[in-house]
């Protein structure tokens, strides 16, 4: 596998991040029709607002000088859990281990303990990835619609 690195995004990168996010989540948006919460339905203003939060960092996931995805980390640097929300790999780069490498990289930067995230229950590949990375289900599940549920994970 090619080497994966993270590059901290700047204010000037937010348009590109938004465009990547819309493209990366379009298939899931079409599949689940969750226009209220899907990253594929968000406007640029949401990305900008998150970027301005002092506890948010967006990183490009970089392989061979190509931005193959993005991961957002929420780290308030207090006793609360650090959070990944969202992470994505662009469709043409999926299934190469890049998401796993990116999660490992942010854990090296922000510490490997006390994390949380959520994902779609019906997306088995996501569940497999997070469980392989040491995350465990909390037991909480939110029903979004007839074909989609959100499950919550933690890593201690």
JSON list of N, CA and C in Angstrom, two decimals, residues 33-98:
[
{"chain": "A", "resi": 33, "resn": "UNK", "atom": "N", "xyz": [-31.59, 8.64, 1.08]},
{"chain": "A", "resi": 33, "resn": "UNK", "atom": "CA", "xyz": [-32.48, 9.80, 1.00]},
{"chain": "A", "resi": 33, "resn": "UNK", "atom": "C", "xyz": [-32.56, 10.57, 2.33]},
{"chain": "A", "resi": 34, "resn": "UNK", "atom": "N", "xyz": [-31.44, 10.69, 3.02]},
{"chain": "A", "resi": 34, "resn": "UNK", "atom": "CA", "xyz": [-31.38, 11.36, 4.33]},
{"chain": "A", "resi": 34, "resn": "UNK", "atom": "C", "xyz": [-30.91, 12.81, 4.16]},
{"chain": "A", "resi": 35, "resn": "UNK", "atom": "N", "xyz": [-31.74, 13.60, 3.55]},
{"chain": "A", "resi": 35, "resn": "UNK", "atom": "CA", "xyz": [-31.37, 14.98, 3.20]},
{"chain": "A", "resi": 35, "resn": "UNK", "atom": "C", "xyz": [-31.16, 15.88, 4.41]},
{"chain": "A", "resi": 36, "resn": "UNK", "atom": "N", "xyz": [-31.65, 15.49, 5.58]},
{"chain": "A", "resi": 36, "resn": "UNK", "atom": "CA", "xyz": [-31.49, 16.32, 6.78]},
{"chain": "A", "resi": 36, "resn": "UNK", "atom": "C", "xyz": [-30.13, 16.17, 7.42]},
{"chain": "A", "resi": 37, "resn": "UNK", "atom": "N", "xyz": [-29.50, 14.99, 7.27]},
{"chain": "A", "resi": 37, "resn": "UNK", "atom": "CA", "xyz": [-28.24, 14.79, 8.00]},
{"chain": "A", "resi": 37, "resn": "UNK", "atom": "C", "xyz": [-27.08, 14.29, 7.16]},
{"chain": "A", "resi": 38, "resn": "UNK", "atom": "N", "xyz": [-27.29, 13.93, 5.92]},
{"chain": "A", "resi": 38, "resn": "UNK", "atom": "CA", "xyz": [-26.20, 13.41, 5.10]},
{"chain": "A", "resi": 38, "resn": "UNK", "atom": "C", "xyz": [-25.17, 14.50, 4.80]},
{"chain": "A", "resi": 39, "resn": "UNK", "atom": "N", "xyz": [-23.88, 14.17, 4.94]},
{"chain": "A", "resi": 39, "resn": "UNK", "atom": "CA", "xyz": [-22.85, 15.12, 4.51]},
{"chain": "A", "resi": 39, "resn": "UNK", "atom": "C", "xyz": [-22.98, 15.45, 3.02]},
{"chain": "A", "resi": 40, "resn": "UNK", "atom": "N", "xyz": [-23.59, 14.56, 2.25]},
{"chain": "A", "resi": 40, "resn": "UNK", "atom": "CA", "xyz": [-23.78, 14.79, 0.83]},
{"chain": "A", "resi": 40, "resn": "UNK", "atom": "C", "xyz": [-24.81, 15.86, 0.51]},
{"chain": "A", "resi": 41, "resn": "UNK", "atom": "N", "xyz": [-25.56, 16.31, 1.52]},
{"chain": "A", "resi": 41, "resn": "UNK", "atom": "CA", "xyz": [-26.58, 17.33, 1.31]},
{"chain": "A", "resi": 41, "resn": "UNK", "atom": "C", "xyz": [-26.24, 18.65, 2.00]},
{"chain": "A", "resi": 42, "resn": "UNK", "atom": "N", "xyz": [-25.06, 18.73, 2.59]},
{"chain": "A", "resi": 42, "resn": "UNK", "atom": "CA", "xyz": [-24.69, 19.93, 3.33]},
{"chain": "A", "resi": 42, "resn": "UNK", "atom": "C", "xyz": [-24.21, 21.05, 2.40]},
{"chain": "A", "resi": 43, "resn": "UNK", "atom": "N", "xyz": [-24.44, 22.26, 2.82]},
{"chain": "A", "resi": 43, "resn": "UNK", "atom": "CA", "xyz": [-23.94, 23.42, 2.11]},
{"chain": "A", "resi": 43, "resn": "UNK", "atom": "C", "xyz": [-22.54, 23.78, 2.58]},
{"chain": "A", "resi": 44, "resn": "UNK", "atom": "N", "xyz": [-21.87, 24.57, 1.77]},
{"chain": "A", "resi": 44, "resn": "UNK", "atom": "CA", "xyz": [-20.52, 25.03, 2.10]},
{"chain": "A", "resi": 44, "resn": "UNK", "atom": "C", "xyz": [-20.50, 25.77, 3.44]},
{"chain": "A", "resi": 45, "resn": "UNK", "atom": "N", "xyz": [-21.57, 26.46, 3.77]},
{"chain": "A", "resi": 45, "resn": "UNK", "atom": "CA", "xyz": [-21.60, 27.23, 5.02]},
{"chain": "A", "resi": 45, "resn": "UNK", "atom": "C", "xyz": [-21.42, 26.33, 6.25]},
{"chain": "A", "resi": 46, "resn": "UNK", "atom": "N", "xyz": [-21.86, 25.07, 6.18]},
{"chain": "A", "resi": 46, "resn": "UNK", "atom": "CA", "xyz": [-21.67, 24.15, 7.33]},
{"chain": "A", "resi": 46, "resn": "UNK", "atom": "C", "xyz": [-20.19, 23.80, 7.49]},
{"chain": "A", "resi": 47, "resn": "UNK", "atom": "N", "xyz": [-19.52, 23.59, 6.38]},
{"chain": "A", "resi": 47, "resn": "UNK", "atom": "CA", "xyz": [-18.08, 23.29, 6.44]},
{"chain": "A", "resi": 47, "resn": "UNK", "atom": "C", "xyz": [-17.34, 24.49, 7.04]},
{"chain": "A", "resi": 48, "resn": "UNK", "atom": "N", "xyz": [-17.69, 25.68, 6.59]},
{"chain": "A", "resi": 48, "resn": "UNK", "atom": "CA", "xyz": [-17.05, 26.89, 7.09]},
{"chain": "A", "resi": 48, "resn": "UNK", "atom": "C", "xyz": [-17.29, 27.05, 8.59]},
{"chain": "A", "resi": 49, "resn": "UNK", "atom": "N", "xyz": [-18.53, 26.85, 9.02]},
{"chain": "A", "resi": 49, "resn": "UNK", "atom": "CA", "xyz": [-18.86, 26.98, 10.45]},
{"chain": "A", "resi": 49, "resn": "UNK", "atom": "C", "xyz": [-18.09, 25.98, 11.29]},
{"chain": "A", "resi": 50, "resn": "UNK", "atom": "N", "xyz": [-17.99, 24.76, 10.82]},
{"chain": "A", "resi": 50, "resn": "UNK", "atom": "CA", "xyz": [-17.22, 23.74, 11.57]},
{"chain": "A", "resi": 50, "resn": "UNK", "atom": "C", "xyz": [-15.74, 24.11, 11.62]},
{"chain": "A", "resi": 51, "resn": "UNK", "atom": "N", "xyz": [-15.22, 24.55, 10.50]},
{"chain": "A", "resi": 51, "resn": "UNK", "atom": "CA", "xyz": [-13.81, 24.91, 10.44]},
{"chain": "A", "resi": 51, "resn": "UNK", "atom": "C", "xyz": [-13.47, 25.99, 11.47]},
{"chain": "A", "resi": 52, "resn": "UNK", "atom": "N", "xyz": [-14.40, 26.90, 11.69]},
{"chain": "A", "resi": 52, "resn": "UNK", "atom": "CA", "xyz": [-14.19, 28.00, 12.63]},
{"chain": "A", "resi": 52, "resn": "UNK", "atom": "C", "xyz": [-14.21, 27.55, 14.09]},
{"chain": "A", "resi": 53, "resn": "UNK", "atom": "N", "xyz": [-14.74, 26.35, 14.36]},
{"chain": "A", "resi": 53, "resn": "UNK", "atom": "CA", "xyz": [-14.75, 25.85, 15.74]},
{"chain": "A", "resi": 53, "resn": "UNK", "atom": "C", "xyz": [-13.31, 25.62, 16.19]},
{"chain": "A", "resi": 54, "resn": "UNK", "atom": "N", "xyz": [-12.94, 26.10, 17.35]},
{"chain": "A", "resi": 54, "resn": "UNK", "atom": "CA", "xyz": [-11.54, 25.94, 17.77]},
{"chain": "A", "resi": 54, "resn": "UNK", "atom": "C", "xyz": [-11.14, 24.49, 18.03]},
{"chain": "A", "resi": 55, "resn": "UNK", "atom": "N", "xyz": [-12.10, 23.61, 18.17]},
{"chain": "A", "resi": 55, "resn": "UNK", "atom": "CA", "xyz": [-11.81, 22.20, 18.44]},
{"chain": "A", "resi": 55, "resn": "UNK", "atom": "C", "xyz": [-11.86, 21.32, 17.19]},
{"chain": "A", "resi": 56, "resn": "UNK", "atom": "N", "xyz": [-12.11, 21.90, 16.03]},
{"chain": "A", "resi": 56, "resn": "UNK", "atom": "CA", "xyz": [-12.19, 21.13, 14.79]},
{"chain": "A", "resi": 56, "resn": "UNK", "atom": "C", "xyz": [-10.93, 21.29, 13.96]},
{"chain": "A", "resi": 57, "resn": "UNK", "atom": "N", "xyz": [-10.46, 20.17, 13.43]},
{"chain": "A", "resi": 57, "resn": "UNK", "atom": "CA", "xyz": [-9.37, 20.17, 12.45]},
{"chain": "A", "resi": 57, "resn": "UNK", "atom": "C", "xyz": [-9.79, 19.28, 11.28]},
{"chain": "A", "resi": 58, "resn": "UNK", "atom": "N", "xyz": [-9.71, 19.82, 10.08]},
{"chain": "A", "resi": 58, "resn": "UNK", "atom": "CA", "xyz": [-9.89, 19.02, 8.86]},
{"chain": "A", "resi": 58, "resn": "UNK", "atom": "C", "xyz": [-8.51, 18.65, 8.34]},
{"chain": "A", "resi": 59, "resn": "UNK", "atom": "N", "xyz": [-8.36, 17.39, 7.98]},
{"chain": "A", "resi": 59, "resn": "UNK", "atom": "CA", "xyz": [-7.12, 16.92, 7.36]},
{"chain": "A", "resi": 59, "resn": "UNK", "atom": "C", "xyz": [-7.45, 16.33, 5.99]},
{"chain": "A", "resi": 60, "resn": "UNK", "atom": "N", "xyz": [-6.64, 16.66, 5.00]},
{"chain": "A", "resi": 60, "resn": "UNK", "atom": "CA", "xyz": [-6.68, 15.92, 3.75]},
{"chain": "A", "resi": 60, "resn": "UNK", "atom": "C", "xyz": [-5.95, 14.60, 3.98]},
{"chain": "A", "resi": 61, "resn": "UNK", "atom": "N", "xyz": [-6.49, 13.53, 3.45]},
{"chain": "A", "resi": 61, "resn": "UNK", "atom": "CA", "xyz": [-5.82, 12.24, 3.42]},
{"chain": "A", "resi": 61, "resn": "UNK", "atom": "C", "xyz": [-5.08, 12.19, 2.09]},
{"chain": "A", "resi": 62, "resn": "UNK", "atom": "N", "xyz": [-3.76, 12.12, 2.16]},
{"chain": "A", "resi": 62, "resn": "UNK", "atom": "CA", "xyz": [-2.93, 12.30, 0.97]},
{"chain": "A", "resi": 62, "resn": "UNK", "atom": "C", "xyz": [-2.15, 11.01, 0.67]},
{"chain": "A", "resi": 63, "resn": "UNK", "atom": "N", "xyz": [-2.20, 10.61, -0.60]},
{"chain": "A", "resi": 63, "resn": "UNK", "atom": "CA", "xyz": [-1.44, 9.47, -1.10]},
{"chain": "A", "resi": 63, "resn": "UNK", "atom": "C", "xyz": [-0.77, 9.91, -2.40]},
{"chain": "A", "resi": 64, "resn": "UNK", "atom": "N", "xyz": [0.54, 9.81, -2.45]},
{"chain": "A", "resi": 64, "resn": "UNK", "atom": "CA", "xyz": [1.30, 10.17, -3.65]},
{"chain": "A", "resi": 64, "resn": "UNK", "atom": "C", "xyz": [0.90, 11.56, -4.17]},
{"chain": "A", "resi": 65, "resn": "UNK", "atom": "N", "xyz": [0.86, 12.53, -3.27]},
{"chain": "A", "resi": 65, "resn": "UNK", "atom": "CA", "xyz": [0.53, 13.92, -3.58]},
{"chain": "A", "resi": 65, "resn": "UNK", "atom": "C", "xyz": [-0.90, 14.14, -4.09]},
{"chain": "A", "resi": 66, "resn": "UNK", "atom": "N", "xyz": [-1.77, 13.16, -3.92]},
{"chain": "A", "resi": 66, "resn": "UNK", "atom": "CA", "xyz": [-3.18, 13.29, -4.30]},
{"chain": "A", "resi": 66, "resn": "UNK", "atom": "C", "xyz": [-4.03, 13.33, -3.03]},
{"chain": "A", "resi": 67, "resn": "UNK", "atom": "N", "xyz": [-5.00, 14.24, -2.99]},
{"chain": "A", "resi": 67, "resn": "UNK", "atom": "CA", "xyz": [-5.97, 14.25, -1.89]},
{"chain": "A", "resi": 67, "resn": "UNK", "atom": "C", "xyz": [-7.01, 13.17, -2.19]},
{"chain": "A", "resi": 68, "resn": "UNK", "atom": "N", "xyz": [-6.91, 12.06, -1.46]},
{"chain": "A", "resi": 68, "resn": "UNK", "atom": "CA", "xyz": [-7.81, 10.92, -1.71]},
{"chain": "A", "resi": 68, "resn": "UNK", "atom": "C", "xyz": [-9.02, 10.93, -0.80]},
{"chain": "A", "resi": 69, "resn": "UNK", "atom": "N", "xyz": [-9.02, 11.80, 0.20]},
{"chain": "A", "resi": 69, "resn": "UNK", "atom": "CA", "xyz": [-10.13, 11.87, 1.14]},
{"chain": "A", "resi": 69, "resn": "UNK", "atom": "C", "xyz": [-9.88, 12.95, 2.16]},
{"chain": "A", "resi": 70, "resn": "UNK", "atom": "N", "xyz": [-10.79, 12.98, 3.15]},
{"chain": "A", "resi": 70, "resn": "UNK", "atom": "CA", "xyz": [-10.73, 13.98, 4.22]},
{"chain": "A", "resi": 70, "resn": "UNK", "atom": "C", "xyz": [-11.18, 13.32, 5.51]},
{"chain": "A", "resi": 71, "resn": "UNK", "atom": "N", "xyz": [-10.61, 13.75, 6.61]},
{"chain": "A", "resi": 71, "resn": "UNK", "atom": "CA", "xyz": [-11.08, 13.34, 7.93]},
{"chain": "A", "resi": 71, "resn": "UNK", "atom": "C", "xyz": [-11.17, 14.60, 8.80]},
{"chain": "A", "resi": 72, "resn": "UNK", "atom": "N", "xyz": [-12.29, 14.72, 9.48]},
{"chain": "A", "resi": 72, "resn": "UNK", "atom": "CA", "xyz": [-12.47, 15.84, 10.43]},
{"chain": "A", "resi": 72, "resn": "UNK", "atom": "C", "xyz": [-12.36, 15.28, 11.83]},
{"chain": "A", "resi": 73, "resn": "UNK", "atom": "N", "xyz": [-11.55, 15.92, 12.65]},
{"chain": "A", "resi": 73, "resn": "UNK", "atom": "CA", "xyz": [-11.37, 15.53, 14.04]},
{"chain": "A", "resi": 73, "resn": "UNK", "atom": "C", "xyz": [-11.89, 16.64, 14.93]},
{"chain": "A", "resi": 74, "resn": "UNK", "atom": "N", "xyz": [-12.67, 16.26, 15.92]},
{"chain": "A", "resi": 74, "resn": "UNK", "atom": "CA", "xyz": [-13.15, 17.16, 16.95]},
{"chain": "A", "resi": 74, "resn": "UNK", "atom": "C", "xyz": [-12.40, 16.79, 18.22]},
{"chain": "A", "resi": 75, "resn": "UNK", "atom": "N", "xyz": [-11.58, 17.70, 18.71]},
{"chain": "A", "resi": 75, "resn": "UNK", "atom": "CA", "xyz": [-10.77, 17.44, 19.90]},
{"chain": "A", "resi": 75, "resn": "UNK", "atom": "C", "xyz": [-10.80, 18.69, 20.78]},
{"chain": "A", "resi": 76, "resn": "UNK", "atom": "N", "xyz": [-11.66, 18.65, 21.79]},
{"chain": "A", "resi": 76, "resn": "UNK", "atom": "CA", "xyz": [-11.81, 19.81, 22.68]},
{"chain": "A", "resi": 76, "resn": "UNK", "atom": "C", "xyz": [-10.70, 19.90, 23.70]},
{"chain": "A", "resi": 77, "resn": "UNK", "atom": "N", "xyz": [-9.83, 18.91, 23.72]},
{"chain": "A", "resi": 77, "resn": "UNK", "atom": "CA", "xyz": [-8.68, 18.88, 24.63]},
{"chain": "A", "resi": 77, "resn": "UNK", "atom": "C", "xyz": [-9.11, 19.02, 26.08]},
{"chain": "A", "resi": 78, "resn": "UNK", "atom": "N", "xyz": [-10.23, 18.34, 26.38]},
{"chain": "A", "resi": 78, "resn": "UNK", "atom": "CA", "xyz": [-10.71, 18.28, 27.76]},
{"chain": "A", "resi": 78, "resn": "UNK", "atom": "C", "xyz": [-11.02, 16.81, 28.05]},
{"chain": "A", "resi": 79, "resn": "UNK", "atom": "N", "xyz": [-11.93, 16.52, 28.94]},
{"chain": "A", "resi": 79, "resn": "UNK", "atom": "CA", "xyz": [-12.22, 15.13, 29.27]},
{"chain": "A", "resi": 79, "resn": "UNK", "atom": "C", "xyz": [-13.24, 14.49, 28.33]},
{"chain": "A", "resi": 80, "resn": "UNK", "atom": "N", "xyz": [-13.79, 15.26, 27.40]},
{"chain": "A", "resi": 80, "resn": "UNK", "atom": "CA", "xyz": [-14.75, 14.69, 26.46]},
{"chain": "A", "resi": 80, "resn": "UNK", "atom": "C", "xyz": [-14.04, 13.81, 25.43]},
{"chain": "A", "resi": 81, "resn": "UNK", "atom": "N", "xyz": [-14.81, 12.94, 24.80]},
{"chain": "A", "resi": 81, "resn": "UNK", "atom": "CA", "xyz": [-14.24, 12.06, 23.77]},
{"chain": "A", "resi": 81, "resn": "UNK", "atom": "C", "xyz": [-13.88, 12.86, 22.52]},
{"chain": "A", "resi": 82, "resn": "UNK", "atom": "N", "xyz": [-12.76, 12.48, 21.92]},
{"chain": "A", "resi": 82, "resn": "UNK", "atom": "CA", "xyz": [-12.41, 13.00, 20.61]},
{"chain": "A", "resi": 82, "resn": "UNK", "atom": "C", "xyz": [-13.35, 12.31, 19.61]},
{"chain": "A", "resi": 83, "resn": "UNK", "atom": "N", "xyz": [-13.63, 12.98, 18.50]},
{"chain": "A", "resi": 83, "resn": "UNK", "atom": "CA", "xyz": [-14.63, 12.46, 17.57]},
{"chain": "A", "resi": 83, "resn": "UNK", "atom": "C", "xyz": [-14.15, 12.58, 16.13]},
{"chain": "A", "resi": 84, "resn": "UNK", "atom": "N", "xyz": [-14.44, 11.54, 15.37]},
{"chain": "A", "resi": 84, "resn": "UNK", "atom": "CA", "xyz": [-14.24, 11.57, 13.92]},
{"chain": "A", "resi": 84, "resn": "UNK", "atom": "C", "xyz": [-15.61, 11.81, 13.31]},
{"chain": "A", "resi": 85, "resn": "UNK", "atom": "N", "xyz": [-15.74, 12.90, 12.56]},
{"chain": "A", "resi": 85, "resn": "UNK", "atom": "CA", "xyz": [-17.05, 13.21, 11.98]},
{"chain": "A", "resi": 85, "resn": "UNK", "atom": "C", "xyz": [-16.93, 14.33, 10.95]},
{"chain": "A", "resi": 86, "resn": "UNK", "atom": "N", "xyz": [-16.91, 14.01, 9.69]},
{"chain": "A", "resi": 86, "resn": "UNK", "atom": "CA", "xyz": [-16.90, 12.68, 9.07]},
{"chain": "A", "resi": 86, "resn": "UNK", "atom": "C", "xyz": [-15.50, 12.31, 8.60]},
{"chain": "A", "resi": 87, "resn": "UNK", "atom": "N", "xyz": [-15.42, 11.14, 8.01]},
{"chain": "A", "resi": 87, "resn": "UNK", "atom": "CA", "xyz": [-14.25, 10.70, 7.24]},
{"chain": "A", "resi": 87, "resn": "UNK", "atom": "C", "xyz": [-14.79, 10.18, 5.92]},
{"chain": "A", "resi": 88, "resn": "UNK", "atom": "N", "xyz": [-14.05, 10.45, 4.86]},
{"chain": "A", "resi": 88, "resn": "UNK", "atom": "CA", "xyz": [-14.42, 9.84, 3.58]},
{"chain": "A", "resi": 88, "resn": "UNK", "atom": "C", "xyz": [-13.19, 9.66, 2.70]},
{"chain": "A", "resi": 89, "resn": "UNK", "atom": "N", "xyz": [-13.32, 8.66, 1.86]},
{"chain": "A", "resi": 89, "resn": "UNK", "atom": "CA", "xyz": [-12.35, 8.40, 0.80]},
{"chain": "A", "resi": 89, "resn": "UNK", "atom": "C", "xyz": [-13.11, 8.56, -0.51]},
{"chain": "A", "resi": 90, "resn": "UNK", "atom": "N", "xyz": [-12.51, 9.24, -1.46]},
{"chain": "A", "resi": 90, "resn": "UNK", "atom": "CA", "xyz": [-13.17, 9.44, -2.75]},
{"chain": "A", "resi": 90, "resn": "UNK", "atom": "C", "xyz": [-13.39, 8.09, -3.42]},
{"chain": "A", "resi": 91, "resn": "UNK", "atom": "N", "xyz": [-14.48, 7.94, -4.16]},
{"chain": "A", "resi": 91, "resn": "UNK", "atom": "CA", "xyz": [-14.86, 6.63, -4.73]},
{"chain": "A", "resi": 91, "resn": "UNK", "atom": "C", "xyz": [-13.73, 5.92, -5.47]},
{"chain": "A", "resi": 92, "resn": "UNK", "atom": "N", "xyz": [-12.95, 6.63, -6.25]},
{"chain": "A", "resi": 92, "resn": "UNK", "atom": "CA", "xyz": [-11.92, 5.98, -7.06]},
{"chain": "A", "resi": 92, "resn": "UNK", "atom": "C", "xyz": [-10.73, 5.48, -6.23]},
{"chain": "A", "resi": 93, "resn": "UNK", "atom": "N", "xyz": [-10.67, 5.81, -4.95]},
{"chain": "A", "resi": 93, "resn": "UNK", "atom": "CA", "xyz": [-9.56, 5.41, -4.08]},
{"chain": "A", "resi": 93, "resn": "UNK", "atom": "C", "xyz": [-9.98, 4.45, -2.96]},
{"chain": "A", "resi": 94, "resn": "UNK", "atom": "N", "xyz": [-11.20, 4.00, -2.97]},
{"chain": "A", "resi": 94, "resn": "UNK", "atom": "CA", "xyz": [-11.70, 3.17, -1.86]},
{"chain": "A", "resi": 94, "resn": "UNK", "atom": "C", "xyz": [-11.15, 1.75, -1.90]},
{"chain": "A", "resi": 95, "resn": "UNK", "atom": "N", "xyz": [-11.25, 1.10, -0.73]},
{"chain": "A", "resi": 95, "resn": "UNK", "atom": "CA", "xyz": [-10.85, -0.30, -0.57]},
{"chain": "A", "resi": 95, "resn": "UNK", "atom": "C", "xyz": [-9.35, -0.52, -0.78]},
{"chain": "A", "resi": 96, "resn": "UNK", "atom": "N", "xyz": [-8.56, 0.45, -0.36]},
{"chain": "A", "resi": 96, "resn": "UNK", "atom": "CA", "xyz": [-7.11, 0.35, -0.45]},
{"chain": "A", "resi": 96, "resn": "UNK", "atom": "C", "xyz": [-6.44, 0.51, 0.91]},
{"chain": "A", "resi": 97, "resn": "UNK", "atom": "N", "xyz": [-7.25, 0.61, 1.99]},
{"chain": "A", "resi": 97, "resn": "UNK", "atom": "CA", "xyz": [-6.69, 0.76, 3.33]},
{"chain": "A", "resi": 97, "resn": "UNK", "atom": "C", "xyz": [-6.41, 2.19, 3.74]},
{"chain": "A", "resi": 98, "resn": "UNK", "atom": "N", "xyz": [-6.81, 3.17, 2.91]},
{"chain": "A", "resi": 98, "resn": "UNK", "atom": "CA", "xyz": [-6.49, 4.56, 3.20]},
{"chain": "A", "resi": 98, "resn": "UNK", "atom": "C", "xyz": [-7.25, 5.10, 4.42]}
]
